[in-house]
Amino acid sequence: MEAGMDVLHHSGIQATHFLQTNYPGSQDWFLFVSFAADLRNTFFILFPVWFHLCEAVGIKLIWVAVIGDWLNLVFKWILFGQRPYWWVHETSFYHNISAPAIQQFPATCETGPGSPSGHAMGAAGVYYVIVTAVLSIILGKRQPSWKYRFLQVTLWTTFWIIQVCVCLSRVFIAAHFPHQVIVGVFSGMLVAESFQHIRSIYDASLRGYLGTTAFLFSFALGFYLLLKVLGVDLLWTLEKAKTWCENPEWVHLDTTPFAGLLRNLGVLFGLGLALNSPMYVESCRGKQGQQRTFRLACAGASLLILHLFDSFKPPAKVELLFYLLSFCKSAAVPLAAVALIPYCVSQLLSQQDKKTL
């Protein structure tokens, strides 16, 4: 089996070498795609826009992103996937021949295991939700027409173009092998499709959100501690990243498994607080919540404020403090977009209405 994996990894290295050698001019594009596919953009950009356009879609985006990334973490801990940028240096596959020269980039040196790809899994899940939501909204209760069929083909073609670009970008920067991104895409689609049939997320109570957050964290932490007791170090990849990354500054604490876990759970926790807050009920559930002007104003204000908020980077010198601040920062994102900002916009519009009267 090890020999078979070596052949599979070698073919992946060849793919990375081919892309880097033949398409050097596409470097900026691939780096941009890899950046755009990060789940952070789902939380800071896609979620606030979709929530204020269609709340159900915004809520589903968060659940699919968080649960998908949690499953991705568990799969990575089980599968022990290598990453190209360190495997090419440690393998004995090239003992008789020279290993292909693989270039590294600032986005290359992620510190978690490589299989399946989190970027590919997240992008597939998120855009699957968006495509199915758009088609569902446009179709409504009408019978499909040729225009709808054309739109359907266009959206799904765009979906697959995005997935191919994400996969190629991750292979190009030597962060993943081709088989890891392929598994990631289909895993993400499976998670998103599963949530098509789960209706309870739309009216979940605060207790439900707290319980889910506690369960996901407890399971991951318990799984980590159990395997550690059994002599399995799930953070084995961190040392490889520090050893084989060309630039130590490219190894970031926020790419570690627990950083991603707490960041995502913070978003889910914050969404639960926001949806069950008096500010959300008074603003989004009130009369103004049905007005297009109010919704657009909330979406625009959310994008602006969250962009400024994203510029805050928790200090990484103390690891536990970094994790805690990351959780709090993530929780503040939906809390601001769903409750605080709509409440402030509602109060401003109410004051304007009183002045006009």
Coordinates of C-alpha atoms in Angstrom, one line a residue:
M1 CA 0.0 0.0 0.0
E2 CA 2.9 2.4 0.8
A3 CA 4.4 1.8 -2.6
G4 CA 1.0 2.6 -4.2
M5 CA 0.7 5.8 -2.3
D6 CA 4.3 6.7 -3.3
V7 CA 3.3 6.4 -7.0
L8 CA 0.1 8.4 -6.4
H9 CA 2.1 11.1 -4.6
H10 CA 4.8 11.1 -7.3
S11 CA 2.1 11.7 -10.0
G12 CA 0.9 14.6 -7.9
I13 CA 4.4 16.1 -7.7
Q14 CA 4.6 15.7 -11.5
A15 CA 1.3 17.6 -11.8
T16 CA 2.6 20.4 -9.6
H17 CA 5.9 20.6 -11.5
F18 CA 4.0 20.6 -14.8
L19 CA 1.8 23.5 -13.7
Q20 CA 4.6 25.6 -12.2
T21 CA 6.9 25.0 -15.2
N22 CA 4.4 25.6 -18.0
Y23 CA 2.1 28.2 -16.5
P24 CA 4.4 30.5 -14.4
G25 CA 2.4 33.5 -15.7
S26 CA -0.7 32.2 -13.9
Q27 CA 0.9 32.4 -10.5
D28 CA -1.0 35.5 -9.4
W29 CA -4.3 34.0 -10.6
F30 CA -3.8 30.8 -8.7
L31 CA -2.7 32.6 -5.5
F32 CA -5.9 34.8 -5.8
V33 CA -8.1 31.7 -6.2
S34 CA -6.5 30.0 -3.3
F35 CA -7.1 33.1 -1.2
A36 CA -10.7 33.5 -2.4
A37 CA -11.5 29.9 -1.6
D38 CA -10.7 30.4 2.1
L39 CA -13.7 30.0 4.4
R40 CA -12.9 33.3 5.9
N41 CA -14.4 34.9 2.8
T42 CA -17.6 32.9 3.3
F43 CA -18.0 34.3 6.8
F44 CA -16.9 37.9 6.1
I45 CA -18.4 38.4 2.6
L46 CA -20.8 35.7 1.3
F47 CA -22.7 35.2 4.6
P48 CA -23.7 38.8 5.4
V49 CA -24.8 39.4 1.8
W50 CA -26.9 36.2 1.5
F51 CA -28.3 36.5 5.0
H52 CA -29.8 39.9 4.3
L53 CA -31.0 38.8 0.8
C54 CA -32.4 35.5 2.0
E55 CA -31.9 34.5 5.6
A56 CA -32.4 30.8 5.1
V57 CA -29.5 30.7 2.6
G58 CA -27.2 32.7 4.9
I59 CA -28.0 30.3 7.8
K60 CA -27.4 27.2 5.6
L61 CA -24.0 28.7 4.4
I62 CA -22.8 28.9 8.0
W63 CA -23.9 25.4 8.9
V64 CA -22.5 23.8 5.7
A65 CA -19.2 25.7 6.1
V66 CA -18.8 24.9 9.8
I67 CA -19.9 21.2 9.8
G68 CA -18.0 20.6 6.5
D69 CA -14.7 22.0 8.0
W70 CA -15.2 20.1 11.2
L71 CA -15.6 16.9 9.2
N72 CA -12.6 17.9 7.2
L73 CA -10.6 18.1 10.4
V74 CA -11.7 14.7 11.6
F75 CA -10.9 13.1 8.1
K76 CA -7.5 14.7 8.1
W77 CA -6.7 13.3 11.5
I78 CA -7.8 9.8 10.4
L79 CA -6.2 9.8 6.9
F80 CA -2.8 11.3 7.8
G81 CA -2.5 12.9 4.4
Q82 CA 0.9 14.2 3.3
R83 CA 1.5 17.6 1.6
P84 CA 3.6 17.9 -1.5
Y85 CA 6.0 20.6 -0.2
W86 CA 7.3 18.3 2.6
W87 CA 6.7 14.9 1.0
V88 CA 9.0 15.6 -1.9
H89 CA 11.9 16.2 0.6
E90 CA 11.3 13.3 2.9
T91 CA 10.3 10.4 0.6
S92 CA 12.7 7.7 -0.4
F93 CA 11.0 7.4 -3.8
Y94 CA 13.6 9.6 -5.4
H95 CA 16.7 7.8 -4.0
N96 CA 17.9 6.9 -7.4
I97 CA 16.8 10.0 -9.3
S98 CA 16.6 13.7 -8.5
A99 CA 13.3 15.0 -7.2
P100 CA 11.5 17.5 -9.3
A101 CA 12.0 21.1 -8.1
I102 CA 8.9 22.4 -6.5
Q103 CA 8.4 26.1 -5.8
Q104 CA 6.8 27.3 -2.6
F105 CA 4.5 30.4 -2.0
P106 CA 3.2 32.2 1.1
A107 CA 0.0 30.1 0.9
T108 CA 1.9 26.8 0.6
C109 CA 3.0 26.1 4.1
E110 CA -0.3 25.1 5.8
T111 CA 0.3 23.1 9.0
G112 CA -2.4 20.5 9.0
P113 CA -2.6 17.1 7.2
G114 CA -3.4 17.3 3.5
S115 CA -6.3 14.9 2.9
P116 CA -8.9 15.9 2.0
S117 CA -8.4 19.5 0.9
G118 CA -10.2 22.0 3.1
H119 CA -10.2 24.7 0.5
A120 CA -11.7 22.4 -2.1
M121 CA -14.2 20.9 0.4
G122 CA -15.3 24.3 1.6
A123 CA -15.6 25.9 -1.8
A124 CA -17.6 23.0 -3.1
G125 CA -20.0 23.0 -0.2
V126 CA -20.5 26.8 -0.1
Y127 CA -21.0 27.2 -3.9
Y128 CA -23.2 24.1 -4.0
V129 CA -25.5 25.9 -1.5
I130 CA -25.5 29.1 -3.5
V131 CA -26.2 27.5 -6.9
T132 CA -29.1 25.3 -5.5
A133 CA -30.5 28.3 -3.6
V134 CA -30.5 30.6 -6.7
L135 CA -32.2 27.9 -8.8
S136 CA -34.8 27.2 -6.1
I137 CA -35.6 30.9 -5.7
I138 CA -36.0 31.5 -9.4
L139 CA -38.0 28.4 -10.1
G140 CA -40.3 28.8 -7.1
K141 CA -43.5 26.8 -7.7
R142 CA -43.4 27.3 -11.5
Q143 CA -42.7 24.6 -14.0
P144 CA -39.2 24.6 -15.5
S145 CA -38.9 26.5 -18.7
W146 CA -36.2 26.6 -21.3
K147 CA -34.9 29.8 -19.7
Y148 CA -34.6 28.0 -16.4
R149 CA -32.9 25.1 -18.1
F150 CA -30.4 27.5 -19.7
L151 CA -29.7 29.2 -16.3
Q152 CA -29.3 25.8 -14.7
V153 CA -26.7 24.7 -17.2
T154 CA -24.9 28.1 -16.9
L155 CA -24.8 28.0 -13.1
W156 CA -23.6 24.4 -12.8
T157 CA -21.0 25.0 -15.5
T158 CA -19.8 28.0 -13.5
F159 CA -19.8 25.9 -10.4
W160 CA -17.5 23.3 -11.9
I161 CA -15.2 26.0 -13.4
I162 CA -14.8 27.4 -9.9
Q163 CA -14.0 24.0 -8.5
V164 CA -11.5 23.2 -11.2
C165 CA -9.8 26.6 -10.6
V166 CA -9.6 25.9 -6.8
C167 CA -8.2 22.4 -7.3
L168 CA -5.6 23.6 -9.8
S169 CA -4.6 26.5 -7.5
R170 CA -4.0 24.2 -4.6
V171 CA -2.0 21.8 -6.7
F172 CA 0.0 24.7 -8.3
I173 CA 1.1 26.1 -4.9
A174 CA 2.1 22.6 -3.7
A175 CA -0.3 22.6 -0.8
H176 CA -2.2 19.5 -2.0
F177 CA -2.0 16.4 -4.2
P178 CA -4.6 16.1 -7.0
H179 CA -6.4 13.2 -5.3
Q180 CA -6.8 15.3 -2.1
V181 CA -8.6 18.1 -3.9
I182 CA -10.8 15.7 -5.8
V183 CA -11.9 14.0 -2.6
G184 CA -12.4 17.4 -1.1
V185 CA -14.8 18.6 -3.8
F186 CA -17.1 15.6 -3.6
S187 CA -17.0 15.6 0.2
G188 CA -18.1 19.2 0.2
M189 CA -20.9 18.6 -2.2
L190 CA -22.1 15.6 -0.1
V191 CA -22.2 17.8 3.1
A192 CA -24.1 20.6 1.2
E193 CA -26.6 18.1 -0.2
S194 CA -27.2 16.6 3.2
F195 CA -28.2 20.0 4.5
Q196 CA -30.8 20.2 1.8
H197 CA -32.9 17.8 3.9
I198 CA -32.2 19.2 7.4
R199 CA -34.8 21.8 8.2
S200 CA -34.2 22.1 11.9
I201 CA -31.2 24.5 11.4
Y202 CA -33.6 27.4 10.5
D203 CA -35.4 27.5 13.8
A204 CA -32.7 26.1 16.2
S205 CA -32.8 27.5 19.7
L206 CA -29.9 29.0 21.5
R207 CA -29.7 25.8 23.5
G208 CA -29.4 23.9 20.2
Y209 CA -26.6 26.1 19.0
L210 CA -24.7 25.9 22.3
G211 CA -25.2 22.1 22.4
T212 CA -23.9 21.6 18.9
T213 CA -20.9 23.9 19.5
A214 CA -20.1 22.0 22.7
F215 CA -20.5 18.6 21.1
L216 CA -18.3 19.5 18.1
F217 CA -15.5 20.9 20.3
S218 CA -15.7 18.0 22.9
F219 CA -15.6 15.3 20.1
A220 CA -12.6 16.9 18.4
L221 CA -10.8 17.4 21.7
G222 CA -11.7 14.0 23.0
F223 CA -10.6 12.3 19.7
Y224 CA -7.3 14.2 19.9
L225 CA -6.6 13.3 23.5
L226 CA -7.6 9.6 23.0
L227 CA -5.2 9.2 20.1
K228 CA -2.5 11.1 22.0
V229 CA -2.9 8.6 24.9
L230 CA -2.5 5.8 22.3
G231 CA 0.8 7.3 21.2
V232 CA -0.6 9.0 18.0
D233 CA 0.5 12.7 17.7
L234 CA -2.1 14.4 15.6
L235 CA 0.0 17.6 15.4
W236 CA 2.8 15.7 13.6
T237 CA 2.4 17.9 10.6
L238 CA 3.3 21.1 12.4
E239 CA 7.0 20.0 12.8
K240 CA 7.1 19.1 9.1
A241 CA 5.8 22.5 8.1
K242 CA 8.4 24.2 10.3
T243 CA 11.2 22.0 8.9
W244 CA 10.4 22.2 5.1
C245 CA 8.8 25.6 4.6
E246 CA 11.4 27.8 2.8
N247 CA 10.3 30.9 4.7
P248 CA 9.5 30.5 8.5
E249 CA 7.3 33.6 8.2
W250 CA 4.9 31.6 6.0
V251 CA 4.1 29.2 8.8
H252 CA 1.1 30.7 10.5
L253 CA -0.6 29.6 13.7
D254 CA -4.0 30.3 12.2
T255 CA -3.6 27.3 9.8
T256 CA -3.2 24.8 12.7
P257 CA -6.1 22.3 13.1
F258 CA -7.3 23.8 16.5
A259 CA -7.2 27.3 15.2
G260 CA -9.5 26.4 12.4
L261 CA -11.8 24.5 14.7
L262 CA -12.2 27.3 17.2
R263 CA -12.6 29.9 14.5
N264 CA -15.5 27.9 12.9
L265 CA -17.1 27.1 16.2
G266 CA -17.0 30.7 17.2
V267 CA -19.0 31.6 14.0
L268 CA -21.6 29.0 14.9
F269 CA -21.8 30.1 18.5
G270 CA -22.1 33.7 17.4
L271 CA -24.9 32.9 14.9
G272 CA -26.8 31.2 17.7
L273 CA -26.5 34.2 20.0
A274 CA -27.5 36.6 17.2
L275 CA -30.6 34.7 16.0
N276 CA -31.9 34.5 19.5
S277 CA -31.1 38.1 20.5
P278 CA -33.7 40.8 21.1
M279 CA -31.9 43.1 18.6
Y280 CA -32.4 40.6 15.8
V281 CA -36.1 40.1 16.6
E282 CA -36.7 43.8 16.8
S283 CA -34.9 44.7 13.6
C284 CA -34.9 41.8 11.1
R285 CA -38.2 40.3 12.3
G286 CA -40.0 43.6 12.6
K287 CA -41.7 45.7 9.9
Q288 CA -38.5 47.1 8.5
G289 CA -37.1 43.6 8.1
Q290 CA -39.4 43.1 5.2
Q291 CA -38.2 46.2 3.3
R292 CA -35.6 45.9 0.5
T293 CA -34.0 49.2 1.5
F294 CA -33.4 48.0 5.0
R295 CA -31.9 44.7 3.8
L296 CA -29.6 46.3 1.3
A297 CA -28.5 48.8 3.9
C298 CA -27.7 46.1 6.4
A299 CA -25.8 44.1 3.8
G300 CA -23.7 47.1 2.7
A301 CA -23.0 48.2 6.3
S302 CA -22.1 44.6 7.3
L303 CA -19.5 44.3 4.4
L304 CA -17.9 47.6 5.3
I305 CA -17.7 47.0 9.1
L306 CA -16.7 43.3 8.8
H307 CA -13.9 44.3 6.4
L308 CA -12.5 46.7 9.0
F309 CA -13.0 44.2 11.7
D310 CA -11.1 41.5 9.7
S311 CA -8.0 43.7 9.9
F312 CA -7.7 42.9 13.6
K313 CA -5.2 40.0 13.9
P314 CA -5.0 38.3 17.3
P315 CA -1.5 38.2 18.7
A316 CA 0.1 34.8 18.1
K317 CA 2.9 34.8 20.8
V318 CA 0.7 33.1 23.4
E319 CA -1.0 30.1 21.8
L320 CA -4.0 29.7 24.2
L321 CA -4.7 33.5 24.0
F322 CA -4.6 33.3 20.3
Y323 CA -7.2 30.5 20.2
L324 CA -9.4 32.4 22.6
L325 CA -9.3 35.6 20.7
S326 CA -9.9 33.8 17.4
F327 CA -13.0 32.2 18.9
C328 CA -14.3 35.6 20.2
K329 CA -13.5 37.4 16.9
S330 CA -15.3 34.7 14.9
A331 CA -18.3 34.9 17.2
A332 CA -18.5 38.6 16.8
V333 CA -18.9 38.3 13.0
P334 CA -22.4 36.9 12.8
L335 CA -23.4 38.8 16.0
A336 CA -22.5 42.0 14.2
A337 CA -24.0 41.1 10.8
V338 CA -27.2 39.5 12.2
A339 CA -28.1 41.5 15.3
L340 CA -26.0 44.6 16.0
I341 CA -25.8 46.2 12.6
P342 CA -29.4 45.6 11.6
Y343 CA -30.5 47.0 15.0
C344 CA -28.4 50.2 14.4
V345 CA -29.7 50.5 10.8
S346 CA -33.3 50.1 12.1
Q347 CA -32.8 52.8 14.7
L348 CA -31.4 55.2 12.1
L349 CA -34.2 54.6 9.6
S350 CA -36.8 55.0 12.4
Q351 CA -35.3 58.4 13.3
Q352 CA -35.4 59.5 9.7
D353 CA -39.0 58.4 9.4
K354 CA -39.9 60.4 12.5
K355 CA -38.2 63.5 11.0
T356 CA -40.1 63.3 7.7
L357 CA -43.3 63.1 9.6

